[in-house]
Short mmCIF file of C-alpha atoms in Angstrom, two decimals:
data_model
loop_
_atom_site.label_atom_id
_atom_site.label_comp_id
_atom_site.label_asym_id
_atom_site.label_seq_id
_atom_site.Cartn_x
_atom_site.Cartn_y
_atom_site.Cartn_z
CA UNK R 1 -287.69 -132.54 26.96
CA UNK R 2 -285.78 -134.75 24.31
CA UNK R 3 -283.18 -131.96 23.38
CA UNK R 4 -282.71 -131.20 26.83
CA UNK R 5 -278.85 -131.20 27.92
CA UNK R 6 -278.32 -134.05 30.45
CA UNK R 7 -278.16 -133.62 34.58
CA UNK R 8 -274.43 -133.76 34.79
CA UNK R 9 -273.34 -135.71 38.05
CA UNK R 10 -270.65 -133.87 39.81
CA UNK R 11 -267.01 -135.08 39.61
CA UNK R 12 -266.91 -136.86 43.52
CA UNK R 13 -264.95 -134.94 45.15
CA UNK R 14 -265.59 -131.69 44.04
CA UNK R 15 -267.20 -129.16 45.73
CA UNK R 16 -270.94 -127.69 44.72
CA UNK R 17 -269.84 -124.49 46.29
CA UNK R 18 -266.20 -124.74 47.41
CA UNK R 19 -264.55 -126.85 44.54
CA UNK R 20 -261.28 -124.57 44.75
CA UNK R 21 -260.22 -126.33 47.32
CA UNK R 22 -260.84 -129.87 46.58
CA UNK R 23 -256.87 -130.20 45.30
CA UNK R 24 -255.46 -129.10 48.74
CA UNK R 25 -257.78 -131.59 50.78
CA UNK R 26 -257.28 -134.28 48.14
CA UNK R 27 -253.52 -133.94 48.79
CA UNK R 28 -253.79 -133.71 52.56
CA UNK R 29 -255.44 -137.53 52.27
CA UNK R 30 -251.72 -138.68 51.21
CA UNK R 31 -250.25 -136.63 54.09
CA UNK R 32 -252.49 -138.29 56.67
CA UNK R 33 -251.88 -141.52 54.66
CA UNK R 34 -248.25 -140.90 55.48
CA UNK R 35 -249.11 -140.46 59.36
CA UNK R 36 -251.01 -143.63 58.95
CA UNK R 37 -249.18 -146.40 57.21
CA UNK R 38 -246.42 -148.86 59.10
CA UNK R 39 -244.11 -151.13 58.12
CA UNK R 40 -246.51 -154.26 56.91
CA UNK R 41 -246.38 -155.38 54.06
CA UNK R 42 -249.45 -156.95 52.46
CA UNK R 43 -252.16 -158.00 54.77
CA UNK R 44 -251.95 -159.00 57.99
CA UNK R 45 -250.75 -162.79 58.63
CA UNK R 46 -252.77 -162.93 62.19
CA UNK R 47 -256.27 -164.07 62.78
CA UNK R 48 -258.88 -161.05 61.58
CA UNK R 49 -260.49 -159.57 64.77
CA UNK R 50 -264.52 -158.93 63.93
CA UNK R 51 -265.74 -155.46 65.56
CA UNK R 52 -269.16 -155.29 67.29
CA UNK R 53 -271.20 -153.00 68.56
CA UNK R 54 -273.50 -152.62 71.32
CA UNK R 55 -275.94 -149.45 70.89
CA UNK R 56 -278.07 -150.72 67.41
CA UNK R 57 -280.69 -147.67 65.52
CA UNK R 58 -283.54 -147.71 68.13
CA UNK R 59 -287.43 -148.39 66.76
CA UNK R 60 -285.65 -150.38 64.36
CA UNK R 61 -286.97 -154.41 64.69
CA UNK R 62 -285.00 -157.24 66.00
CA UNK R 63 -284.50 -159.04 62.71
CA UNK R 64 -282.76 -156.25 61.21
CA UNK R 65 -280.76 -154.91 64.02
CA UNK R 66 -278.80 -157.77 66.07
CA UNK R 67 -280.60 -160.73 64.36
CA UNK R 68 -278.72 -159.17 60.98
CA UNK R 69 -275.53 -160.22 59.79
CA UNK R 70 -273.48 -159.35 57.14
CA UNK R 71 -272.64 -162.11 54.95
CA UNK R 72 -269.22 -161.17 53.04
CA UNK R 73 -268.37 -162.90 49.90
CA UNK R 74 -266.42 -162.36 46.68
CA UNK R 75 -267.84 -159.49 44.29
CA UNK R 76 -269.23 -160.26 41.40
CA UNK R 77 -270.03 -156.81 39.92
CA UNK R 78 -268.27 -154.94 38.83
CA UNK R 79 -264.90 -156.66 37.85
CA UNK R 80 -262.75 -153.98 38.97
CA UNK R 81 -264.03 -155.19 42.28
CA UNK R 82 -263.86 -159.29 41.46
CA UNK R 83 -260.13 -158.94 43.20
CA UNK R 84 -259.48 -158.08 46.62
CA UNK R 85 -263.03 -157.07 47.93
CA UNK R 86 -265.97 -158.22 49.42
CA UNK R 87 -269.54 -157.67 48.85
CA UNK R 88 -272.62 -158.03 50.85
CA UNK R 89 -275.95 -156.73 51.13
CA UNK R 90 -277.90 -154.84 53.78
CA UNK R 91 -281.40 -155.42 54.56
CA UNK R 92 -283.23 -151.96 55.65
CA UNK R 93 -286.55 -150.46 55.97
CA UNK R 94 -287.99 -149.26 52.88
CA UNK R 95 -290.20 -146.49 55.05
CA UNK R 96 -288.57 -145.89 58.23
CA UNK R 97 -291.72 -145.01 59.67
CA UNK R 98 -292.98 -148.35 58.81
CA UNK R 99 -289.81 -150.18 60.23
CA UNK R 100 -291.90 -153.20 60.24
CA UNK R 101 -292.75 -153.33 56.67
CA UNK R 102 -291.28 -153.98 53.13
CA UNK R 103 -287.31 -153.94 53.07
CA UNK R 104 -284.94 -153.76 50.59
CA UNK R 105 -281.14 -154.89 50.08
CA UNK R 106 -278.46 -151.63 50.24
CA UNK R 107 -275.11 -152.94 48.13
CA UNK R 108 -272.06 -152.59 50.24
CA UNK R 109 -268.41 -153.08 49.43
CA UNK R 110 -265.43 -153.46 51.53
CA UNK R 111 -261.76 -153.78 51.16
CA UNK R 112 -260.18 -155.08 54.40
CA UNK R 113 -257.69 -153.46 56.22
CA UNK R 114 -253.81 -154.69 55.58
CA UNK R 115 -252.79 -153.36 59.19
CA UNK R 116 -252.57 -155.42 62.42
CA UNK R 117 -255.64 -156.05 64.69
CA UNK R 118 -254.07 -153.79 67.38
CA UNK R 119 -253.68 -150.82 65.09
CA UNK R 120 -257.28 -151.40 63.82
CA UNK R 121 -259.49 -148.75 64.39
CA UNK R 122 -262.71 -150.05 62.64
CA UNK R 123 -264.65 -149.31 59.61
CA UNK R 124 -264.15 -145.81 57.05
CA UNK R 125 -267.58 -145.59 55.45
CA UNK R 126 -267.09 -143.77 52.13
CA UNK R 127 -269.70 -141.68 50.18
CA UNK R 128 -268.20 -140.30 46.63
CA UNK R 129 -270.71 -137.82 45.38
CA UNK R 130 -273.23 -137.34 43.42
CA UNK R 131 -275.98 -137.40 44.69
CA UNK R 132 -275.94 -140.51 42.30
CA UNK R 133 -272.45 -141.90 42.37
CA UNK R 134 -272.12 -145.81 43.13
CA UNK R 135 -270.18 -146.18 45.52
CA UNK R 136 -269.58 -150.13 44.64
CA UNK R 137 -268.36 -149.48 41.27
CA UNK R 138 -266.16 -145.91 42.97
CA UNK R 139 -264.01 -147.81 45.74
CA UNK R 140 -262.17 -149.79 43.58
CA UNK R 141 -262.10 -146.74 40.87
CA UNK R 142 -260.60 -144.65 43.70
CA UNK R 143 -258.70 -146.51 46.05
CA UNK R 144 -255.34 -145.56 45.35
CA UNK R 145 -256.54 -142.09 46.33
CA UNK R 146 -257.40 -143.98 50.21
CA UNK R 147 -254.85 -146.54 49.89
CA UNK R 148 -252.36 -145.15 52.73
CA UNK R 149 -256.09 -145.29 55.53
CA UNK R 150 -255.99 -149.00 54.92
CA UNK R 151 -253.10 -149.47 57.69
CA UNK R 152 -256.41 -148.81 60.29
CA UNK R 153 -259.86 -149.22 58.37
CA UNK R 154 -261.77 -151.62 56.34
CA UNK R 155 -262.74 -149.18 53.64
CA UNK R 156 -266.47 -149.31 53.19
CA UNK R 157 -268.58 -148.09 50.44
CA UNK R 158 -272.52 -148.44 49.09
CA UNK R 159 -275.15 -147.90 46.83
CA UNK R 160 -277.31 -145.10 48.53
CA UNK R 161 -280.88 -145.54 47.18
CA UNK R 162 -282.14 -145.37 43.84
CA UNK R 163 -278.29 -146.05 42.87
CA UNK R 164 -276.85 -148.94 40.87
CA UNK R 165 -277.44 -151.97 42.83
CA UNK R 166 -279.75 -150.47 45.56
CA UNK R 167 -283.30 -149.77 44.45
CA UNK R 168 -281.71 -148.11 41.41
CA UNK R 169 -284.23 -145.41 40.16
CA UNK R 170 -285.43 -145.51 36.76
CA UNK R 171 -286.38 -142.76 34.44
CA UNK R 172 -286.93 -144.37 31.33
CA UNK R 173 -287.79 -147.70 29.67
CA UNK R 174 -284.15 -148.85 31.14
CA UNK R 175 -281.64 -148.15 33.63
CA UNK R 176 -279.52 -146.05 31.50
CA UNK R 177 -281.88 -145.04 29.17
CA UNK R 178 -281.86 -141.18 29.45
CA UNK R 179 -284.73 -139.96 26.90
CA UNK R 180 -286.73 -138.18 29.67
CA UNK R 181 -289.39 -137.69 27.12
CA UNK R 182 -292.18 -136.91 29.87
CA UNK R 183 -291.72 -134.68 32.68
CA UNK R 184 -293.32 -137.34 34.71
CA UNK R 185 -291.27 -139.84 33.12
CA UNK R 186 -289.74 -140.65 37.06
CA UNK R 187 -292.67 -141.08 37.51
CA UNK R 188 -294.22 -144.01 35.06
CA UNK R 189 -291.36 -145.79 36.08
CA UNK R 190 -289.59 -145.39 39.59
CA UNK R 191 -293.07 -143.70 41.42
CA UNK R 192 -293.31 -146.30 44.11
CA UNK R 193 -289.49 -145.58 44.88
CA UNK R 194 -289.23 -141.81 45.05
CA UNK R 195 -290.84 -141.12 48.65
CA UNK R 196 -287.76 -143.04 49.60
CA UNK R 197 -284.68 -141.79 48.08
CA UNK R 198 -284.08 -138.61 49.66
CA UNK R 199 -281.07 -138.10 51.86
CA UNK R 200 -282.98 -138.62 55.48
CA UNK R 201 -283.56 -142.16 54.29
CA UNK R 202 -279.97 -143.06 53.35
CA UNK R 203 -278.56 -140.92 56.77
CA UNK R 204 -280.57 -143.60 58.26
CA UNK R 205 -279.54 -146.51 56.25
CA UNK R 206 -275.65 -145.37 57.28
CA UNK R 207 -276.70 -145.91 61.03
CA UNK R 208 -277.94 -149.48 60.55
CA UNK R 209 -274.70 -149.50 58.51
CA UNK R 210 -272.26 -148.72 61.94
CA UNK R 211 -273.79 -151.09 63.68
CA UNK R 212 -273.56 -153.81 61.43
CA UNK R 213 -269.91 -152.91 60.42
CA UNK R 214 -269.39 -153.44 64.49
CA UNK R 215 -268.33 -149.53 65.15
CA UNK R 216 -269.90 -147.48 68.27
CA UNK R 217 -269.92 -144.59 66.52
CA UNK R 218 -269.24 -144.02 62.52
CA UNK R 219 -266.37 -143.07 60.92
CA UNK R 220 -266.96 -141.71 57.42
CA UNK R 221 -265.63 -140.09 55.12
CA UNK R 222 -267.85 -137.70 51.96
CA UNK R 223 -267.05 -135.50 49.17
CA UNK R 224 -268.88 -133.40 47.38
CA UNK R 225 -272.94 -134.65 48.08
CA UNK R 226 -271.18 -137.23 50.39
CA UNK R 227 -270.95 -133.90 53.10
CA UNK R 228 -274.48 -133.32 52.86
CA UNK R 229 -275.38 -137.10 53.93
CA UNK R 230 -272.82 -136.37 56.66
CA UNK R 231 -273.84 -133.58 57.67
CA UNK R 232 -277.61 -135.07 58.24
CA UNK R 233 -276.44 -138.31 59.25
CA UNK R 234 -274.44 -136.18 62.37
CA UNK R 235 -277.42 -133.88 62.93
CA UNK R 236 -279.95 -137.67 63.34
CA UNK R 237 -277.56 -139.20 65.25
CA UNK R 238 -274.67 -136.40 66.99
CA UNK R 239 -273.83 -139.24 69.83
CA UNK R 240 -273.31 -141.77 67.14
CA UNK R 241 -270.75 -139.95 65.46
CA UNK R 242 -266.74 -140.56 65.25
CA UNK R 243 -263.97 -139.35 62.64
CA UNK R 244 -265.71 -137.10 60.17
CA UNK R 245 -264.41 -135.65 56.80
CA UNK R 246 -266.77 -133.50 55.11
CA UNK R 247 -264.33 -132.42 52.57
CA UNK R 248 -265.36 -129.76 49.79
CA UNK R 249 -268.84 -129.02 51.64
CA UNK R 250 -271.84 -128.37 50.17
CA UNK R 251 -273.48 -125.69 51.77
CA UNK R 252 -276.99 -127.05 53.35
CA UNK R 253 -278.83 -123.59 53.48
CA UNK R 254 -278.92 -122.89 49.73
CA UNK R 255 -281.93 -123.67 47.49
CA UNK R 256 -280.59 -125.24 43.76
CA UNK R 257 -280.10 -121.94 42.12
CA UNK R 258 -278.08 -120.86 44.71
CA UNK R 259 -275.90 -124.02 45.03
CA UNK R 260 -275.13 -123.59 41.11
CA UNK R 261 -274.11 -120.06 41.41
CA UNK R 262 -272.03 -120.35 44.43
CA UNK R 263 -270.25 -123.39 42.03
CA UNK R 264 -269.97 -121.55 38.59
CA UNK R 265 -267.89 -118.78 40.91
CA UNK R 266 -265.97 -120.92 42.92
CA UNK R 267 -264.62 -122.33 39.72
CA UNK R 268 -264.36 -119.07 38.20
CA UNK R 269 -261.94 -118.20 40.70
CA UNK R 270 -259.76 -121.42 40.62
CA UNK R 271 -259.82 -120.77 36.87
CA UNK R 272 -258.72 -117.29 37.50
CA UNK R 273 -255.64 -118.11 39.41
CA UNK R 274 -254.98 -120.91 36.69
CA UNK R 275 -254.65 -118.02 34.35
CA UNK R 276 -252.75 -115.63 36.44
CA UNK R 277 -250.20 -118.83 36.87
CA UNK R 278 -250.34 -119.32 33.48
CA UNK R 279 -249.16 -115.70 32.16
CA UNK R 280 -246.34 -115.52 34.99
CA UNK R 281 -244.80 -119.04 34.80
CA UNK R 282 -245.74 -120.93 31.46
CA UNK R 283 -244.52 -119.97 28.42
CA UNK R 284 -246.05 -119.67 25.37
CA UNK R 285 -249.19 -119.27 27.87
CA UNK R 286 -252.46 -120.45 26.19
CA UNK R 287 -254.70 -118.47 27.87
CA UNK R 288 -252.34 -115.45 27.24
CA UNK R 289 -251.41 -112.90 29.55
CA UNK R 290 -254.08 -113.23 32.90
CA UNK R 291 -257.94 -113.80 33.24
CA UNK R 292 -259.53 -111.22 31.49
CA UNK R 293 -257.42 -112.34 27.97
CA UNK R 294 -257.99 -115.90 29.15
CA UNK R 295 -261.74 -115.11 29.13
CA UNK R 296 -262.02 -113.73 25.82
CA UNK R 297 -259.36 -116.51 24.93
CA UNK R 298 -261.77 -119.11 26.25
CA UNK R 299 -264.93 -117.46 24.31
CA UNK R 300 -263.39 -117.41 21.48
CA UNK R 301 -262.42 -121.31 21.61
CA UNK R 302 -265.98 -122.13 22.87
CA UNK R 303 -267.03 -120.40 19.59
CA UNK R 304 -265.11 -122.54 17.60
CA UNK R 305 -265.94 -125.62 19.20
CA UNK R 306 -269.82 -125.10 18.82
CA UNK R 307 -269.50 -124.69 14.96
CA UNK R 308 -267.08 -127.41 14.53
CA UNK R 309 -266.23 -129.97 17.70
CA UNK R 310 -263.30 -131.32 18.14
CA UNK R 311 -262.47 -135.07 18.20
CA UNK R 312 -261.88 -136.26 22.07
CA UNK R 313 -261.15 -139.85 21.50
CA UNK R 314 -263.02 -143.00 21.88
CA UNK R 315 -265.61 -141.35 18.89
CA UNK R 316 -266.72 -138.57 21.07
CA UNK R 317 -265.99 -135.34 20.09
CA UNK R 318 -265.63 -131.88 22.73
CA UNK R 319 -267.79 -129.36 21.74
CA UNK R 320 -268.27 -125.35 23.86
CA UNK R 321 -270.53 -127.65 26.63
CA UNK R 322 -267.63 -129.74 26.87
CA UNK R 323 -264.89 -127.35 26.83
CA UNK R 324 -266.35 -126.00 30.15
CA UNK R 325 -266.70 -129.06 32.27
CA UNK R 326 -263.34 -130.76 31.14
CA UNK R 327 -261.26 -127.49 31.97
CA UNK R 328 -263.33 -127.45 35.00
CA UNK R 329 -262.42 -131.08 35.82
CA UNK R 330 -258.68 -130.22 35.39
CA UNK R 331 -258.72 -127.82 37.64
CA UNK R 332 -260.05 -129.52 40.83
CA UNK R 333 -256.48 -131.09 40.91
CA UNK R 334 -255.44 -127.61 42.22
CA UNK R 335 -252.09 -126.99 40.93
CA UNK R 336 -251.09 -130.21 40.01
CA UNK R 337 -253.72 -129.94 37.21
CA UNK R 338 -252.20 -126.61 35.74
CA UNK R 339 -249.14 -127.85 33.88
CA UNK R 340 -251.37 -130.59 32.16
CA UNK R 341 -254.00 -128.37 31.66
CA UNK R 342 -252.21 -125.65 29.73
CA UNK R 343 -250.52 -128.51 27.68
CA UNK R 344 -254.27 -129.74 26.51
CA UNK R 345 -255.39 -126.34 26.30
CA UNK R 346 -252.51 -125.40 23.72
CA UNK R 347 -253.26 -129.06 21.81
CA UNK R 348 -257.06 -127.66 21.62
CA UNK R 349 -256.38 -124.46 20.50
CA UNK R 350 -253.09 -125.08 18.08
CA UNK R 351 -254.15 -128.77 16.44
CA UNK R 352 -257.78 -128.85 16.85
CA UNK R 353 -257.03 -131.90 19.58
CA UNK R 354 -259.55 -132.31 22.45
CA UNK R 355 -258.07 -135.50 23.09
CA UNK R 356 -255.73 -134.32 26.16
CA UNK R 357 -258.47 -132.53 27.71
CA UNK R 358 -260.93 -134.84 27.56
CA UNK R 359 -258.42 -137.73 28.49
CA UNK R 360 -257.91 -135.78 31.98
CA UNK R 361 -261.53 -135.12 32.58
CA UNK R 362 -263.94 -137.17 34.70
CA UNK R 363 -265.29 -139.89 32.78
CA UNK R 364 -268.73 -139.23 33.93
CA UNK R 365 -268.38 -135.66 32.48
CA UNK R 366 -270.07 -133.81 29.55
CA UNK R 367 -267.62 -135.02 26.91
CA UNK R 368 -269.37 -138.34 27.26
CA UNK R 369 -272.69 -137.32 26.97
CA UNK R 370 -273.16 -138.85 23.90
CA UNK R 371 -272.22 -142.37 25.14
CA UNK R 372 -274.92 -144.39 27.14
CA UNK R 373 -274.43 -144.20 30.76
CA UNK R 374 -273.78 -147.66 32.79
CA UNK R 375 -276.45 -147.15 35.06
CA UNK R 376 -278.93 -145.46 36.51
CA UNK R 377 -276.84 -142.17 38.10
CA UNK R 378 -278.41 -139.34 36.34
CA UNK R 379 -281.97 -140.93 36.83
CA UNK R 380 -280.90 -141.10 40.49
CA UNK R 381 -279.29 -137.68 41.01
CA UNK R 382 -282.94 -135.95 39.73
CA UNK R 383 -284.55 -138.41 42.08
CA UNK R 384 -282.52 -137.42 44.97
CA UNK R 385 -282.76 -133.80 44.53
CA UNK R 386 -286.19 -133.58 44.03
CA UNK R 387 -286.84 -135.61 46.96
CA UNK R 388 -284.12 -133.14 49.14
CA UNK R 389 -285.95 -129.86 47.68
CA UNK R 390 -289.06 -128.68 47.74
CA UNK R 391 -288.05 -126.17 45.10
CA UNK R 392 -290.61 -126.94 42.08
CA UNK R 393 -289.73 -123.43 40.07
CA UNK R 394 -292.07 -123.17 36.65
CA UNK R 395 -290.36 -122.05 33.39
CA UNK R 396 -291.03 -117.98 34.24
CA UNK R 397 -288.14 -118.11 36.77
CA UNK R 398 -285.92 -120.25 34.27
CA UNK R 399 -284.95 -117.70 32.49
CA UNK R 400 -283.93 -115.02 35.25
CA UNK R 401 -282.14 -117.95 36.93
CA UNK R 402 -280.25 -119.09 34.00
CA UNK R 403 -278.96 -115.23 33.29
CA UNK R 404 -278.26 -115.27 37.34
CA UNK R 405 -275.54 -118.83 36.59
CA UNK R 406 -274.40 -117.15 33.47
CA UNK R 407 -273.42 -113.61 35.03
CA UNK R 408 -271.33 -115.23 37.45
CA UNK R 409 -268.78 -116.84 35.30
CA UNK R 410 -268.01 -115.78 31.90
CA UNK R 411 -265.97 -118.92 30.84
CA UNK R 412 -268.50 -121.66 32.70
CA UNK R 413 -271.61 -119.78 33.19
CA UNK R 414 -273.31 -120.66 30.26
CA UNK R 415 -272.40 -124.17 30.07
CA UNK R 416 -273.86 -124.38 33.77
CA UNK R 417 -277.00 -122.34 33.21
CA UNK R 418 -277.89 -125.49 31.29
CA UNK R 419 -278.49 -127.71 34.47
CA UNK R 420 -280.15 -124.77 36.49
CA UNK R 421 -282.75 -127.36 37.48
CA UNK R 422 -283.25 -131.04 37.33
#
């Protein structure tokens, strides 16, 4: 498994089968934000009101329901975060149907609100992605897209299980190390872990979560994976919920070959009307003169880029793989990626540059699959999907699946059909 192609994690905030319309949500956040914000300025000069909650997880014990406290302090890791937030750590039932056994610390994160107590509604739990996404490290990497929901809410994120700072989940010799030499290379090294990473567990874990962060009933906010645990979390506990956003939804009823096709089209179609934009409005269109020329277009540059890659900055060069995922990344800006995507688009094709492209790409993306990931996300996102799916296809069905991904998209099929399974 050594020449294998890496699990990439999805951008959070995109959509596993409706990414198309993760621009127009994304930009409806700074139209609520609007709504939202009030004339202070800064944070609030009066005494901090502290939130509780009467109605704790039931079969949960004492010592971890109202005999648990949150102890706040100044973040240490990581130093995006050593400003202006506070960390603490949650203490939770490793098996929840052993609530009386071994726990284990969840990693939270919180940026206070700036608002006045009496405008306060409570806590905005946020969930990025993933299934593998920290969601320590991704508040303060993403705030300014929240910024405007601080007027009301402490912004709250975590580490769901097997993720950075929470049980991470390891796959090889190290966090980060990404060899997967062994199929059962989880295995060796995370096996006592995996019963507990699956979604059910960290639905849970966000319950305990509301009642510690002092709220009745959870407000929360996912993208991407983040609408799956939502969507679980508000079939366990439907009397416990409050203000939901599941934005970009995955769909729960599809198996992992489904979920990938339903993707590869959906961005098919947003690349589609990228194209058709392209010929009418841009000139000296790079993609030419609508999708089908913009397909052949693109096959021809993913051609070129597999016999020579181009360089993308940093030392990492953008090869066909690449192409795919970056132009893929532009485009869940909705149309506010277009302009900047035919501009990197023309560099690429005219001067050999995949610098633009890649510079406007999520950093977690292909183009850096050469560099050593930080921690332990793609070892967590095959944990977590394995331990969501019962799907264990063998290599006959690989290849029927893989032609499946591939039919559906002729510019990002093939660079898709690569991840068909974890």
């Amino acid at each position: 498994m050594s020449n294998a192609h890496p699990i990439r994690s999805r951008r959070p905030g995109l959509s596993v089968g409706a990414r198309i319309i993760a621009g127009i949500v994304l930009a409806a956040i700074g139209a609520v934000g609007a709504w939202l914000q009030h004339d202070a300025r800064g944070r609030s000069a009066e005494p901090r009101t502290e939130f509780t909650a009467n109605n704790p997880p039931a079969g949960l014990p004492t010592a971890l329901t109202t005999g648990q406290h949150l102890h706040w302090s100044r973040c240490t890791s990581p130093p995006t975060a050593r400003t202006g937030y506070d960390c603490a750590a949650m203490k939770t039932p490793l098996d929840y149907r052993k609530p009386d056994g071994r726990t284990i610390d969840v990693a939270l994160i919180r940026r206070k609100a700036t608002g006045p107590n009496a405008r306060r509604i409570g806590s905005l739990v946020l969930n990025f992605g993933g299934p593998g996404v920290s969601g320590v490290s991704g508040l303060p990497e993403r705030l300014n897209q929240y910024k405007p929901l601080l007027d009301r809410y402490d912004l709250v994120s975590f580490d769901p299980r097997g993720v950075g700072a929470t049980i991470p989940v390891r796959c090889g010799k190290t966090a980060d190390d990404t060899g997967y030499d062994e199929a059962d290379a989880c295995t060796q090294h995370s096996g006592a872990l995996l019963p507990y990473v699956g979604t059910s567990h960290t639905a849970r874990d966000l319950d305990l979560m509301r009642y510690l962060l002092g709220d009745e009933r959870l407000h929360y906010f996912g993208v991407s994976y983040g609408t799956a645990l939502g969507a679980v979390y508000a079939q366990l506990y439907p009397s416990h919920v409050g203000r939901l956003v599941l934005e970009a939804s995955v769909d729960p009823t599809e198996d992992l070959d489904e979920e990938q096709v339903s993707q590869v089209k959906a961005v098919q179609a947003a690349f589609d009307r990228f194209a058709a934009h392209c010929a009418a409005r841009i000139r000296h269109c790079p993609t030419g003169d609508g999708p089908e020329e913009a397909a052949r277009r693109m096959a021809r540059l993913a051609d070129r880029l597999e016999k020579k890659p181009a360089p993308a900055g940093g030392g990492r060069n953008l090869d066909a793989d690449d192409l795919a995922h970056t132009v893929s990344d532009h485009l869940d800006l909705g149309t506010d990626g277009w302009s900047p995507l035919a501009k990197a688009l023309t560099a690429l094709i005219d001067h050999h540059d995949g610098r633009p492209l890649s510079k406007g790409a999520d950093d977690i993306g292909s183009a850096d699959r050469a560099a050593t990931p930080r921690d332990s996300s793609r070892a967590a996102q095959i944990a977590i999907t394995c331990a969501d799916s019962s799907l264990r296809p063998g290599f006959e069905r690989l290849g029927s699946d893989e032609a499946r991904i591939k039919a559906a998209s002729p510019v990002f099929g093939a660079a898709w059909s690569t991840g068909v399974y974890l």
